[in-house]
XYZ file of C-alpha atoms in Angstrom:
193
model
C -61.657 30.031 -51.224
C -59.671 31.341 -48.312
C -57.780 28.278 -47.928
C -56.875 28.301 -51.533
C -55.599 31.741 -51.129
C -53.626 30.896 -48.034
C -51.963 27.902 -49.771
C -51.308 29.995 -52.660
C -49.914 32.732 -50.867
C -47.775 30.333 -48.844
C -46.451 28.514 -51.804
C -45.837 31.826 -53.819
C -43.787 32.966 -50.720
C -41.865 29.763 -50.153
C -40.938 29.673 -54.161
C -39.905 33.385 -53.879
C -37.348 32.212 -51.114
C -35.826 29.455 -53.198
C -35.700 31.910 -56.153
C -33.379 34.113 -54.561
C -30.404 32.219 -53.811
C -27.238 34.248 -53.075
C -23.619 33.600 -53.953
C -21.690 34.148 -50.650
C -18.356 36.010 -51.251
C -17.287 36.844 -47.722
C -18.847 35.252 -44.653
C -17.797 36.517 -41.102
C -14.364 37.645 -42.429
C -13.613 34.463 -44.395
C -13.493 34.268 -47.996
C -16.024 31.827 -49.882
C -14.709 32.678 -53.356
C -11.735 33.001 -55.557
C -11.274 35.123 -58.456
C -10.435 33.352 -61.552
C -9.355 34.850 -65.155
C -8.413 32.988 -68.223
C -4.908 31.786 -68.632
C -3.670 34.832 -70.465
C -6.278 37.433 -69.390
C -6.459 40.733 -71.326
C -5.008 43.732 -69.708
C -8.392 44.999 -68.753
C -9.295 41.624 -67.132
C -6.066 41.539 -64.966
C -6.721 45.061 -63.861
C -10.305 44.290 -63.190
C -9.287 41.385 -60.891
C -6.712 43.761 -59.112
C -9.688 46.460 -58.698
C -12.171 43.855 -57.354
C -9.724 42.035 -54.986
C -8.466 45.964 -53.675
C -12.051 46.987 -52.829
C -13.168 43.810 -51.382
C -10.212 43.778 -48.993
C -10.771 47.656 -48.143
C -14.394 46.580 -47.309
C -13.955 43.274 -45.390
C -10.286 43.150 -44.403
C -10.182 39.822 -46.589
C -7.828 39.505 -49.606
C -9.794 37.143 -52.430
C -7.241 34.748 -54.033
C -6.680 35.358 -57.760
C -6.047 32.347 -59.989
C -6.082 31.214 -63.669
C -8.396 28.670 -65.124
C -5.920 25.782 -64.727
C -5.233 26.668 -61.009
C -8.743 26.770 -59.474
C -8.325 25.486 -55.927
C -10.919 23.003 -54.474
C -11.785 25.458 -51.627
C -13.165 27.842 -51.371
C -15.715 26.441 -53.510
C -17.171 29.846 -54.977
C -15.890 31.684 -58.006
C -15.926 35.087 -59.565
C -14.984 34.615 -63.214
C -13.609 37.844 -65.047
C -13.185 38.402 -68.507
C -13.608 35.833 -71.523
C -12.818 32.491 -70.383
C -13.858 28.825 -71.091
C -16.187 28.767 -67.957
C -17.813 31.910 -69.253
C -18.566 30.449 -72.802
C -19.784 27.070 -71.166
C -22.256 29.287 -69.164
C -23.633 30.972 -72.476
C -21.816 34.287 -72.348
C -20.271 35.092 -75.365
C -18.167 38.322 -75.901
C -19.034 38.690 -79.519
C -22.610 39.251 -78.782
C -22.301 41.846 -75.941
C -22.523 45.503 -77.011
C -19.381 47.814 -77.402
C -17.822 47.985 -73.935
C -20.998 46.428 -72.509
C -20.682 43.568 -70.092
C -22.696 40.539 -68.757
C -23.379 39.928 -64.955
C -24.461 36.442 -64.411
C -24.776 33.994 -61.285
C -24.731 30.476 -62.063
C -24.822 27.959 -59.022
C -21.782 28.720 -56.773
C -20.193 31.230 -59.654
C -20.466 34.904 -60.656
C -19.450 35.818 -64.300
C -18.394 39.389 -64.959
C -17.422 39.244 -68.633
C -17.206 42.225 -70.988
C -15.911 43.428 -74.353
C -12.449 44.035 -73.777
C -9.597 45.268 -76.069
C -6.348 47.243 -75.846
C -2.929 46.820 -73.834
C -3.254 49.682 -71.338
C -6.702 49.292 -69.269
C -6.598 53.053 -68.457
C -6.252 54.287 -72.001
C -9.067 56.193 -73.466
C -8.885 54.071 -76.522
C -9.315 50.733 -74.649
C -12.515 48.931 -74.435
C -12.983 47.903 -70.917
C -16.310 46.173 -70.586
C -15.044 43.577 -67.911
C -13.569 46.682 -65.772
C -16.967 48.495 -65.807
C -18.856 45.372 -64.863
C -16.648 45.232 -61.799
C -17.261 48.734 -61.078
C -21.169 48.095 -61.331
C -20.694 45.180 -58.917
C -18.731 47.300 -56.446
C -21.335 50.215 -56.406
C -24.215 47.483 -56.033
C -22.881 44.993 -53.618
C -20.285 46.864 -51.495
C -22.090 50.407 -51.891
C -18.443 51.700 -53.178
C -18.444 55.451 -54.046
C -15.740 57.186 -56.140
C -16.320 60.822 -55.144
C -13.113 62.389 -56.521
C -9.632 60.807 -57.670
C -7.406 59.589 -54.831
C -7.663 57.540 -51.796
C -9.592 60.360 -49.971
C -12.391 60.474 -52.758
C -13.097 56.677 -52.486
C -15.763 55.463 -49.930
C -15.880 51.842 -49.107
C -18.151 50.982 -46.158
C -16.959 48.231 -43.877
C -18.617 44.831 -43.782
C -17.797 41.238 -42.658
C -20.274 39.573 -44.813
C -21.002 39.953 -48.474
C -23.466 38.081 -50.774
C -24.248 38.568 -54.494
C -28.078 37.911 -55.338
C -29.040 36.291 -58.641
C -28.001 38.253 -61.675
C -28.498 37.667 -65.223
C -28.190 40.869 -67.126
C -26.160 42.714 -69.812
C -25.208 46.175 -69.152
C -24.693 48.706 -71.878
C -22.805 51.769 -71.608
C -25.063 54.895 -70.922
C -22.628 57.374 -72.862
C -21.309 56.588 -76.547
C -18.574 59.120 -76.138
C -16.363 59.455 -73.034
C -13.943 62.274 -74.193
C -13.955 65.512 -76.170
C -12.149 65.631 -79.229
C -9.295 68.114 -79.193
C -9.641 70.872 -82.081
C -13.163 71.830 -81.256
C -12.122 75.664 -81.746
C -12.721 76.628 -78.073
C -10.525 79.468 -77.932
C -10.561 82.815 -75.927
C -11.711 86.069 -77.383
C -8.462 86.866 -78.583
C -7.810 84.016 -80.697
């Protein structure tokens, strides 16, 4: 019985190690991925790519290349796909099935997909749906430990590192709040009218 438990435990541990493959993003200050958008990315996906590249450069000193579907280089071999694109659909991520302003974070082989329900011409407008951008911010918080304390450069904390890896992901993230702004005209007035 003890031999069975020892073999079972060893098998479980070995299986556990194999199950947790990681996508190497930056290793020893060298990029291992390119950021990929659709040929005609939404305004939100384009802005999400800028934000991802900017924060990774602040953390690692490495500027990740941003390319479109038709211009993917052979090296580096890894990919971070942002927004609705052919590769995301091939990986089974369908934007129509995502919740409003929700996103999917999914790793498949040497690729990470951050795909959200996007819409609108201005990524910073209150009327814009920004699921892909929220997915990028979620990744930056989890993986790089970025913290936004208040507006402006002084309010952004980006810890320094020379190696970044993303573990296995396969999740749909829904917004925690259904309404993100107050309506004007709520009748909030001073005592004199």
